[in-house]
Each structure stands twice: as C-alpha cells, then as structure tokens.
GROMACS .gro file of C-alpha atoms in nm:
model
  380
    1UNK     CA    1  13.248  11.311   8.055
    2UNK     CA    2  13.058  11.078   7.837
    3UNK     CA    3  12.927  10.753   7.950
    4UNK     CA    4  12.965  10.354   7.844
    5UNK     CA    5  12.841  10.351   7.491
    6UNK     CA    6  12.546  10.093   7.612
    7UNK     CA    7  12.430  10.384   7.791
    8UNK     CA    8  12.443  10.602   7.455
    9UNK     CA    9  12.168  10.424   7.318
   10UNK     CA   10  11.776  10.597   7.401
   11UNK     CA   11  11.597  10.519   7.681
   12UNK     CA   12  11.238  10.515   7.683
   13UNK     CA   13  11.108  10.806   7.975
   14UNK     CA   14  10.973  10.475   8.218
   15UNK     CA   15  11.353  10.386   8.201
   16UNK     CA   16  11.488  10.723   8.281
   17UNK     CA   17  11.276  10.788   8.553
   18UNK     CA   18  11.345  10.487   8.681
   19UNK     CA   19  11.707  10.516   8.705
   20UNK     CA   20  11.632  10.840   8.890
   21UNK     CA   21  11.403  10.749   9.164
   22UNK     CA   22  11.614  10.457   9.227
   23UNK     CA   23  11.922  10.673   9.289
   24UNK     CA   24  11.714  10.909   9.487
   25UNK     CA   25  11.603  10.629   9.698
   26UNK     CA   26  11.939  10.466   9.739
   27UNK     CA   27  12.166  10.761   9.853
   28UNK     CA   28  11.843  10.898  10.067
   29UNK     CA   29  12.063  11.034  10.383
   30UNK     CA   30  12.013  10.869  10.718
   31UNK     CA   31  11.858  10.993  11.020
   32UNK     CA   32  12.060  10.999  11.365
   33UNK     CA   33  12.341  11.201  11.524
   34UNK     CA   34  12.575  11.072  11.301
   35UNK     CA   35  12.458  11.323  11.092
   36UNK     CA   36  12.437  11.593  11.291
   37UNK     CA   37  12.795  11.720  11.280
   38UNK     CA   38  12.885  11.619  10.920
   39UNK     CA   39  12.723  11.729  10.611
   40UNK     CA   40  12.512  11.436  10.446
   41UNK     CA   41  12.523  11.229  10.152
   42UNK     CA   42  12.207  11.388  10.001
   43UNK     CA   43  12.087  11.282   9.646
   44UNK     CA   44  11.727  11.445   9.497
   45UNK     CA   45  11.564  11.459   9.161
   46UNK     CA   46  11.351  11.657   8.956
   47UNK     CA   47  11.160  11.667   8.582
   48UNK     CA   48  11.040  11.956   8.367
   49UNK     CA   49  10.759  11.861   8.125
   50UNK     CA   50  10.708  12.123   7.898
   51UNK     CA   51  10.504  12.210   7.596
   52UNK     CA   52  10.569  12.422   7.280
   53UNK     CA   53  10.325  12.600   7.089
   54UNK     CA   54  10.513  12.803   6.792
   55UNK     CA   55  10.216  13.031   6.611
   56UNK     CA   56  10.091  12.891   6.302
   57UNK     CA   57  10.271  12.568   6.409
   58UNK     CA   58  10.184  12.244   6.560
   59UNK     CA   59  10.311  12.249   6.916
   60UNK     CA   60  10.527  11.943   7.081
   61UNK     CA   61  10.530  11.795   7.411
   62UNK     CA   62  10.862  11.711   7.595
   63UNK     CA   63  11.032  11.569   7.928
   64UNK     CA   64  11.259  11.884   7.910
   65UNK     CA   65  11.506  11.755   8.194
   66UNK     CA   66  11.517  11.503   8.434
   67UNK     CA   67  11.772  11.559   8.649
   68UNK     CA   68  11.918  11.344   8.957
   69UNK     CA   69  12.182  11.504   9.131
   70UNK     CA   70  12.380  11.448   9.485
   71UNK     CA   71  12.620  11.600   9.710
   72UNK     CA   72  12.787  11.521  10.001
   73UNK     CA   73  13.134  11.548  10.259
   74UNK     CA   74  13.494  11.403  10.100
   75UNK     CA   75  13.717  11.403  10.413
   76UNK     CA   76  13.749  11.710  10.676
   77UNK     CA   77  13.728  11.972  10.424
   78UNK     CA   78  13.628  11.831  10.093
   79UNK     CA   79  13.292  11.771   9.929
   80UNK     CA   80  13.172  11.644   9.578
   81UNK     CA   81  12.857  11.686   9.356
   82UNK     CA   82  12.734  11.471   9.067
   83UNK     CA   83  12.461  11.540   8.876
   84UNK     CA   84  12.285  11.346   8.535
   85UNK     CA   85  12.074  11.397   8.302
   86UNK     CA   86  11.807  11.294   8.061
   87UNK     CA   87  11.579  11.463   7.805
   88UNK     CA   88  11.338  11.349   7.537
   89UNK     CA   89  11.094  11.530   7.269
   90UNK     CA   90  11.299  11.856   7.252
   91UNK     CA   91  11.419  11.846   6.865
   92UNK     CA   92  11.755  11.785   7.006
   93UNK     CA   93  12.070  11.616   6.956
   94UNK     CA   94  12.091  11.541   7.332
   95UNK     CA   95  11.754  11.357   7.304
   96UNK     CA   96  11.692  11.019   7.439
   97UNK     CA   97  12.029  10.984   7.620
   98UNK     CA   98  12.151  10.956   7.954
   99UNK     CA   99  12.425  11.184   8.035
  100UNK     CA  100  12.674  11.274   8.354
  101UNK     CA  101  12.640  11.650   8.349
  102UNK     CA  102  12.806  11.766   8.595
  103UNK     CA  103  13.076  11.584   8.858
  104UNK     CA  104  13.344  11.781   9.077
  105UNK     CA  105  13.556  11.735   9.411
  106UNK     CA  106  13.578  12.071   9.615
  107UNK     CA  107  13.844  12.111   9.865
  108UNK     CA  108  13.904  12.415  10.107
  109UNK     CA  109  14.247  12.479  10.123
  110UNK     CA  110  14.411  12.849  10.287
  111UNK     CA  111  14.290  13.128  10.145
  112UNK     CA  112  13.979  12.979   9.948
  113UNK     CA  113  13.885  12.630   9.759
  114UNK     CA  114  13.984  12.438   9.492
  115UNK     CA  115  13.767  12.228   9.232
  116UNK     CA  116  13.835  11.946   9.015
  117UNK     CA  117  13.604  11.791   8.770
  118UNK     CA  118  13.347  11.855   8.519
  119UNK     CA  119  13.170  12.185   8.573
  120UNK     CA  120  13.077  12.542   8.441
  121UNK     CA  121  13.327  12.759   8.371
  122UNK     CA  122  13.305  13.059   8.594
  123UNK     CA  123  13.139  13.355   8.345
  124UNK     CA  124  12.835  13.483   8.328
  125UNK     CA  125  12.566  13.563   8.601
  126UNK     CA  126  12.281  13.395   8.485
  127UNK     CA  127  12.396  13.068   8.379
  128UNK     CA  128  12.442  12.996   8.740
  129UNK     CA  129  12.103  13.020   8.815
  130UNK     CA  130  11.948  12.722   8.881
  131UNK     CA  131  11.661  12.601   8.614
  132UNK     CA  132  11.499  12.561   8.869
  133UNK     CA  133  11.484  12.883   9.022
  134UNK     CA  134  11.446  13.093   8.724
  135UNK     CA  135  11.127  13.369   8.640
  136UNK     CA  136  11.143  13.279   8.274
  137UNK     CA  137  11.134  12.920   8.114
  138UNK     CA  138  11.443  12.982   7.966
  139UNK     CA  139  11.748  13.158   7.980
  140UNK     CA  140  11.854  13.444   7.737
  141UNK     CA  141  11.974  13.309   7.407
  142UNK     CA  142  12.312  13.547   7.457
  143UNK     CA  143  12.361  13.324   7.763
  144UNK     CA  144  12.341  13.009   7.623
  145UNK     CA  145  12.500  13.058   7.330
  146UNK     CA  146  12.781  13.346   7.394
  147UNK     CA  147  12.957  13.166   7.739
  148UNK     CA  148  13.237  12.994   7.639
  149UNK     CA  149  13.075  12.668   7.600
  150UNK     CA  150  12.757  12.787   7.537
  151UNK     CA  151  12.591  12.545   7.250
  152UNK     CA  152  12.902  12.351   7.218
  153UNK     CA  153  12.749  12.003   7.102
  154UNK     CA  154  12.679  11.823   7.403
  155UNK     CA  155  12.846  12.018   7.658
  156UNK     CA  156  12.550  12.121   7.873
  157UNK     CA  157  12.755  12.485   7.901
  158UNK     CA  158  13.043  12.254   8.082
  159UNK     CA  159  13.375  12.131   8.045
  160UNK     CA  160  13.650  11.939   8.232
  161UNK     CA  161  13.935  12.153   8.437
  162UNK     CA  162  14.014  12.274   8.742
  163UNK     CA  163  13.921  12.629   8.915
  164UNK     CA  164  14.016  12.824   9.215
  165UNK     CA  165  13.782  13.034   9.434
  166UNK     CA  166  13.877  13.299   9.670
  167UNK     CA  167  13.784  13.620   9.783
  168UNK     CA  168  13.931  14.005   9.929
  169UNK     CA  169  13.669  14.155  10.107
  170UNK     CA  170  13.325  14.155   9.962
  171UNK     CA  171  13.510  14.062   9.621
  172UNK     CA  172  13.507  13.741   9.460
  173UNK     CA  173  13.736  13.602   9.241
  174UNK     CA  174  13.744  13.291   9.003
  175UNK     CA  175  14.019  13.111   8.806
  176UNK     CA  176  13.965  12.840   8.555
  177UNK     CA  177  14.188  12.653   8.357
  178UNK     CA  178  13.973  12.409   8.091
  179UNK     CA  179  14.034  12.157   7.842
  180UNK     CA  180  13.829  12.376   7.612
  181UNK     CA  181  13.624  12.038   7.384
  182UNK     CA  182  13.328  12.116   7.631
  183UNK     CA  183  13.162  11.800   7.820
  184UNK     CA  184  13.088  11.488   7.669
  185UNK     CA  185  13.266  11.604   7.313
  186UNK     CA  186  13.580  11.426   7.229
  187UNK     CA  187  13.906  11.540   7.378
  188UNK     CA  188  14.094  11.647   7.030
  189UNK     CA  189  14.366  11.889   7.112
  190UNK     CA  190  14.191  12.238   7.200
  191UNK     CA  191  14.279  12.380   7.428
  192UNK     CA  192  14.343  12.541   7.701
  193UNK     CA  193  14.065  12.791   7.807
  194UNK     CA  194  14.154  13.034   8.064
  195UNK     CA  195  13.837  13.179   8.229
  196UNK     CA  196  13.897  13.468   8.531
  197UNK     CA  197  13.604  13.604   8.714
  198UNK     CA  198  13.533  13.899   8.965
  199UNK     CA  199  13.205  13.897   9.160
  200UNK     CA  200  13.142  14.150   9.406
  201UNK     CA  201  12.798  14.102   9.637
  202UNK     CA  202  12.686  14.364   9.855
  203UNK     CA  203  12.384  14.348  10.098
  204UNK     CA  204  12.186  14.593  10.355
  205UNK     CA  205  11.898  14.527  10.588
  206UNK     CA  206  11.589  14.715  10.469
  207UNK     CA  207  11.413  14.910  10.773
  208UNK     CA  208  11.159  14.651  10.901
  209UNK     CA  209  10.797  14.727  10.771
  210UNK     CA  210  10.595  14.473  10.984
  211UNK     CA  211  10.573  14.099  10.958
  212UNK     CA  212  10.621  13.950  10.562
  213UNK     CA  213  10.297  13.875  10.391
  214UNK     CA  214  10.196  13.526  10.383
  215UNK     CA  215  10.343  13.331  10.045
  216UNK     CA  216  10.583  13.575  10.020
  217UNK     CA  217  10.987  13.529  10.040
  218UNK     CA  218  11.161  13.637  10.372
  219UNK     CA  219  11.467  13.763  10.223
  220UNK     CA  220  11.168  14.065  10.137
  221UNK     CA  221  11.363  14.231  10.455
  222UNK     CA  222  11.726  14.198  10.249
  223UNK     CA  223  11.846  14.456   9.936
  224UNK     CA  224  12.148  14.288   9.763
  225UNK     CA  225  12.321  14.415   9.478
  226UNK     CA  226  12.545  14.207   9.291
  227UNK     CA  227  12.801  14.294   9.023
  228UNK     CA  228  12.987  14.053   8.782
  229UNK     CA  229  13.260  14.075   8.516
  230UNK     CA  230  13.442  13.798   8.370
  231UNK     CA  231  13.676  13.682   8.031
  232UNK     CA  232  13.786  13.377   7.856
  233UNK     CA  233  14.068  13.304   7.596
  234UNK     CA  234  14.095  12.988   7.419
  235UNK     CA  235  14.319  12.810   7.170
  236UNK     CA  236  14.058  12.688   6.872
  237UNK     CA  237  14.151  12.368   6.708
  238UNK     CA  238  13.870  12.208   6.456
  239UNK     CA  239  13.608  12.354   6.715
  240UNK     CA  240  13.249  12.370   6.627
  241UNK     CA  241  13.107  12.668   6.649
  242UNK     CA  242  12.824  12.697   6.442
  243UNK     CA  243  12.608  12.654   6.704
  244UNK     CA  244  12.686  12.992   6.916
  245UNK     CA  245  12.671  13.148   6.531
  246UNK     CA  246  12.359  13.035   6.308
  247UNK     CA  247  12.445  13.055   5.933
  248UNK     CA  248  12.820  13.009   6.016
  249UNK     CA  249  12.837  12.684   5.884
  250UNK     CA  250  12.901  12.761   5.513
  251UNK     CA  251  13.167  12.968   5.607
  252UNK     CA  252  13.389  12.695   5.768
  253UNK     CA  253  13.309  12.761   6.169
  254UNK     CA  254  13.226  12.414   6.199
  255UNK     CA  255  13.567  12.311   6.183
  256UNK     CA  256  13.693  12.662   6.367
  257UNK     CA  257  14.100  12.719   6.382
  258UNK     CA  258  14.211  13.004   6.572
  259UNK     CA  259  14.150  13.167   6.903
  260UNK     CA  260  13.830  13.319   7.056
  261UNK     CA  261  13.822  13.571   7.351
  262UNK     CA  262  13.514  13.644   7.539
  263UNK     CA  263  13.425  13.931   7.774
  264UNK     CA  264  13.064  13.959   8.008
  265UNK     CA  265  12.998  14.205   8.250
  266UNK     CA  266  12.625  14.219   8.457
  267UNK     CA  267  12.452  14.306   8.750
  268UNK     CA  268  12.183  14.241   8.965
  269UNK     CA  269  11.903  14.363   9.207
  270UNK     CA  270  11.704  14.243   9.427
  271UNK     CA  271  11.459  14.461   9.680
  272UNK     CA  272  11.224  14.334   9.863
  273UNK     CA  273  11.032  14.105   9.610
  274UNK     CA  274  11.189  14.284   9.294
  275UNK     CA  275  11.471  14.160   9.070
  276UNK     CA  276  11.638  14.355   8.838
  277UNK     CA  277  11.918  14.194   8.650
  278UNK     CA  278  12.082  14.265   8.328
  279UNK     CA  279  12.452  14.088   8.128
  280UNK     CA  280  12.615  14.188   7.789
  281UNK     CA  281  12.794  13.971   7.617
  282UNK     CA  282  13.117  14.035   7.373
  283UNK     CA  283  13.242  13.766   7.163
  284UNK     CA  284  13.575  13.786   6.909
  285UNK     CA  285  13.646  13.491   6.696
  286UNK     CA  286  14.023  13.599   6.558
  287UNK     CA  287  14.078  13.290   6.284
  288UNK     CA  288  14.412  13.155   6.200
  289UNK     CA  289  14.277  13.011   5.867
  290UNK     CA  290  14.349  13.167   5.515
  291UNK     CA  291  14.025  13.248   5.371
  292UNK     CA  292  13.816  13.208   5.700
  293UNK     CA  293  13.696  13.558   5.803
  294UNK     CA  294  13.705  13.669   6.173
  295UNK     CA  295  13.417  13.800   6.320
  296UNK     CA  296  13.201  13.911   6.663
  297UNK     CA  297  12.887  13.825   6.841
  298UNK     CA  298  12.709  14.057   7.107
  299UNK     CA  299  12.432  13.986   7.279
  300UNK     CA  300  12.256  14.084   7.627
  301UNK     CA  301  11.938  14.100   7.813
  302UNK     CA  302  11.723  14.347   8.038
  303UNK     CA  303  11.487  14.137   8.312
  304UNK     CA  304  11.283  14.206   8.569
  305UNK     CA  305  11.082  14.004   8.795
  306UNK     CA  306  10.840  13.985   9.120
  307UNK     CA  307  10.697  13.749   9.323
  308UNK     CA  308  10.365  13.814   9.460
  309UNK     CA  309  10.201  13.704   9.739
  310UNK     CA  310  10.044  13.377   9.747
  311UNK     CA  311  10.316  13.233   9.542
  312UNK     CA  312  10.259  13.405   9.230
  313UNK     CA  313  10.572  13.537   8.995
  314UNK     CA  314  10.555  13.792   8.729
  315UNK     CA  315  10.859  13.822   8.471
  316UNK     CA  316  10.945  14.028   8.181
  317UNK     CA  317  11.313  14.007   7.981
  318UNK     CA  318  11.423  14.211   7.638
  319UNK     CA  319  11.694  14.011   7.479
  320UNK     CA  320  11.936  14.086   7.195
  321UNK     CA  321  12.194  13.863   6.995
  322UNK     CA  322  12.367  13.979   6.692
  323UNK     CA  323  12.577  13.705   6.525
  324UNK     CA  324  12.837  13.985   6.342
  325UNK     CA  325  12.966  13.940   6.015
  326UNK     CA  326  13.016  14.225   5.903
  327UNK     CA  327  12.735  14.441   6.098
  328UNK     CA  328  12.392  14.354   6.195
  329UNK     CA  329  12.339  14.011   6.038
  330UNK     CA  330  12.055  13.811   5.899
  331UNK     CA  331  12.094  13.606   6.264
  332UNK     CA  332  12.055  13.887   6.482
  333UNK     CA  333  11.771  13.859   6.733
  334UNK     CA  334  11.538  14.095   6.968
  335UNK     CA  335  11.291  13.935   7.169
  336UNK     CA  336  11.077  13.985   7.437
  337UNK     CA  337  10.884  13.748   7.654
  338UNK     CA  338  10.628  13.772   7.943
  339UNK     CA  339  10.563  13.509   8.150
  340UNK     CA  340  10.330  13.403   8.490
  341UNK     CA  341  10.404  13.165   8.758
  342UNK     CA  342  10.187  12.937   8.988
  343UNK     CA  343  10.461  12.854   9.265
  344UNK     CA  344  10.221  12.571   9.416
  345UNK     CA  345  10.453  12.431   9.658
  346UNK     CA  346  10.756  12.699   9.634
  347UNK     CA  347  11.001  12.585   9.385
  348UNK     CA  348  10.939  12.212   9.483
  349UNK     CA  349  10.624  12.219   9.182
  350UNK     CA  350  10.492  12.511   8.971
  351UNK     CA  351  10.330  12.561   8.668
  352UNK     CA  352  10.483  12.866   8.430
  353UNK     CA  353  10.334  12.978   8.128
  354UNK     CA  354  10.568  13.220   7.879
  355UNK     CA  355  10.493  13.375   7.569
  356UNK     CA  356  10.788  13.510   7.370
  357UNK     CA  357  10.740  13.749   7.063
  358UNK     CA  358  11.088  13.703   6.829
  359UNK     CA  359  11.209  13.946   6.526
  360UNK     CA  360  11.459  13.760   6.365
  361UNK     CA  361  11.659  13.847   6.074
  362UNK     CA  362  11.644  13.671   5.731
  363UNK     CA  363  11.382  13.476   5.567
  364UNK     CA  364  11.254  13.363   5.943
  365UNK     CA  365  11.111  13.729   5.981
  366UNK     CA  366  10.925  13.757   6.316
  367UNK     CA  367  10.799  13.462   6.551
  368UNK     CA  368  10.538  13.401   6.862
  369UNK     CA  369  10.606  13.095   7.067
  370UNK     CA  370  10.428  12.975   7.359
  371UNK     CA  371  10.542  12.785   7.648
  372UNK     CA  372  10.374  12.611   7.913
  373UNK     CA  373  10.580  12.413   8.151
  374UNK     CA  374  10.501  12.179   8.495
  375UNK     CA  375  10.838  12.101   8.726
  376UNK     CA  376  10.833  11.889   9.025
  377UNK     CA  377  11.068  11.769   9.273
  378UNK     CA  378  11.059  11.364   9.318
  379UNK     CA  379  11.016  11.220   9.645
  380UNK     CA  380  10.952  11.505   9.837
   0.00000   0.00000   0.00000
C-alpha cells in the first residue's frame, strides 16, 4: 500500500524520527482496569544504525530501519497491526521515504483465523523472524531474494491478500491468496499468487539441571524442533524480476510473462541456548514469451547460533544462491559470515558486529564486508 505522494518525497532522519516518537507517544496504552481484560492498543518503535565497511572500499553509514509499529483488539475476536517504515543511506531505492509496511485485520473465526491486509505471504522460516531478533545482521540472500516477493521493488517481502490459519494437532497450516504486484508496486494485472504452508512445532521439557545462569534465556529448560514446508504459484504479467536474478535484465526478466512456482522446505533447533536452523530454496520461472528462456534459482543456508551468558551471542551461517541459466552461473554465491553480539539490555539495545567473506561468480570474484550495527528500542 503506498502512501499520499507528498509523503513520497525524502524526509530528512530529524523528520522521520519525529513522526515515530510522536506515534509512539500518542497510541502509548493506558493504565487502569480497563485494560486488564482486553488486549491494549500498544504502539512502539525502534532504529537500526548500521555501518558498512566493504574491503578495499570506503565504508557508509546508514539509519538501516526505523520502524513504528502497533497492535491492538478489533471487536470480541479481532485484532489489527500496522507497521511503517523509513530508511536512509543504504544505496537503495527505498531510501529517504516513508512507507506503510505492513497493515492487517485478524479475526478468529471456528476452526482457526482469518487475515486481511498487507502482509507476508506465508513461506519460508526465516523471513518471519523478527530483525530484531536475529543472530546475524542480515538474513540469507536465498531468503530475501527466492520468497515469492523477495526483492520485488518496494515490496518489503509483502503483498496485499487474504490468508487463512489453522491447525490439526501439532500441525500448522497456511493459505494465501495474493494480488501477486508485491506492496507498494502498482496493481497491473498479475496475479493471483497462491501460497500453502505446513508448519509442524514440537517441544519437550529438558530434565532440570539447576537454576539458569544469570543473562541467560529461560526457555534454556525447553528443546523445540520445528519443521516447515511451503509453495507458491503465480500468474506473471510484466513482473520484474531482475532483482531475485542479477544479470537477468538483458534477457527480458524485467518485464517477466509467464508463471513462476516456488517450493521451501526447513527446519529448526533449538536446545538449551543452541540454534540450529537450516531452508532450501527452489525457484522455476516457466516463461510464456517466444524467445525468453525459462530458467531456476536455488539457494539455502546452514546457521547456527548461541547465546552466552551475560548477554553475549555467537553466530555462524554458510549460504548458497545459484541464479540458473543454464547451470552454475556467473551470479551464483557461497558465503559465510561470523558474527558477535553485545545484548546490552536484551533485544531492547545491542551492538552486533558481522564479517561476511563472499565468492561470487563473474568479474566480482570474491568479497569481505564488514558490518557493525547499534539497534534500540524508543521510549523504553
């Protein structure tokens, strides 16, 4: 959902951050027993400053998101959640403009809910992990660019539709039905995109091995294992995808008739402290235009993390993407990056540092970047 074109224009960070607090402050939930029994009207707000240091480059400083987002009760069973954003300095075209992100109603009808709005399509694990939450800076490149609307112009990963949640047993299950233009891109025709997801959660109380160290988490005393699988099918009508394949351009996926069908499957561990979590990603572009070749993408990532006591984090992912055409590519990717955290107050502020080590195909060869970024909650 894009907003009033006076809002389209940049807005210096003062501006930005102003708009946010402001928000924050206005839908601040009262005290009292009147809410007690019903859930809030709760806004908050957080920003991400982060700085880039590519080796044998000069490095860049940016506000990488500041985000104000709010939830709260629609009737007996309904809720909603809207969330904006704002970004500067990243070498983007999302730079310098305000956007609505996110924005749903929720409503819990027999035999699970319903959503309408502007949301994520349900695939994938970890892009619905919170930036705020994650071990890494980043997600995995095969995330953000292999979900369905994953660097789709100025989408965020998003896109307006309607979904429906429900579960048998300690299985979850999620249908979508999407526009398909992604968020905040012009509504031209595409369409629809059909998105069904199974998620199936399983947890067991570890034997009890004395009182949790001080700093660290107290789900220690939890193991959970988590499975996912999920695909997508969409009708492709002048859809850019150049962004989900690098060097596509020339060949016409910019303007991108056809169909393309999307499968994920992942899993996830957690013991104690220790994460384990790992996704592939399978991508088919079938095109319905003479002279445009089909092709695939695959990608995928290995991760682990663990958080120390005293509110430190450790992390290490090995990623893969492999744009097709026609075998390994001169886009393909392996990477792997390290990175430390300094949880000072939890998740509320911490400083990470990452450094990720590239091998790209084509002239681009191999890469080192650094990245050092602060986050803080507003208005704690």
């Amino acid at each position: 959902m894009r907003l009033p074109s006076k809002m389209k224009r940049r807005l210096p960070w003062r501006a930005a951050l102003g708009i946010t607090l402001a928000l924050s402050v206005l839908a601040k939930p009262s005290c009292g027993a009147a809410t007690e029994k019903i859930p809030a009207h709760q806004w908050t707000s957080y920003l991400q400053v982060r700085g880039t240091v590519p080796e044998g480059e000069g490095g860049y400083l940016a506000l990488r998101r500041l985000k104000a987002f709010g939830s709260g009760p629609v009737g007996q069973k309904g809720s909603y959640y809207i969330q904006f954003i704002y970004k500067d300095g990243n070498r983007s075209n999302t730079d310098g403009r305000l956007f609505l992100q996110e924005a749903w109603l929720k409503q819990a009808v027999a035999g699970g809910t319903l959503t309408l709005g502007q949301l994520k399509p349900p695939f994938g694990l970890e892009r619905f992990i919170s930036d705020t939450v994650l071990p890494l800076i980043d997600r995995s490149q095969a995330t953000d660019r292999l979900v369905p609307n994953g660097s789709l112009g100025r989408s965020f990963a998003r896109d307006l539709g309607l979904q429906w949640d429900g579960s048998l047993g300690s299985v979850g299950y999620s249908a979508g039905a999407f526009l398909g233009n992604g968020a905040n891109e012009t509504i031209h025709g595409i369409g629809p995109l059909l998105v069904f997801r199974l998620l199936w959660d399983a947890t067991s109380t570890l034997p009890s091995a004395g009182a949790v160290p001080k700093g660290v988490s107290p789900q220690a005393s939890a193991r959970r294992f988590g499975m996912a699988a999920a695909v997508s099918w969409r009708r492709d009508r002048g859809l850019n995808l150049s962004g989900q394949l690098p060097g596509s351009r020339v060949l016409g996926y910019r303007r991108f008739i056809g169909r393309d069908v999307r499968e994920t499957l992942g899993f996830s561990l957690t013991d104690r402290n220790a994460t384990l979590q790992a996704e592939g990603f399978f991508a088919q572009y079938h095109s319905g235009e003479p002279g445009l070749p089909s092709t695939s993408a695959t990608g995928g990532y290995v991760q682990a993390a663990y958080r120390w006591p005293h509110g430190w984090e450790s992390a290490i992912r090995l990623e893969t993407l492999n744009a097709g055409f026609a075998g390994p590519s001169a886009d393909s990717l392996t990477a792997w990056t390290v990175g430390i955290t300094d949880r000072l107050r939890g998740d509320r502020e911490k400083l990470q540092l990452n450094y990720t080590r590239e091998q790209v195909g084509g002239p681009r060869g191999s890469q080192r970047i650094w990245l050092l970024q602060y986050q803080r909650y507003l208005l704690d």
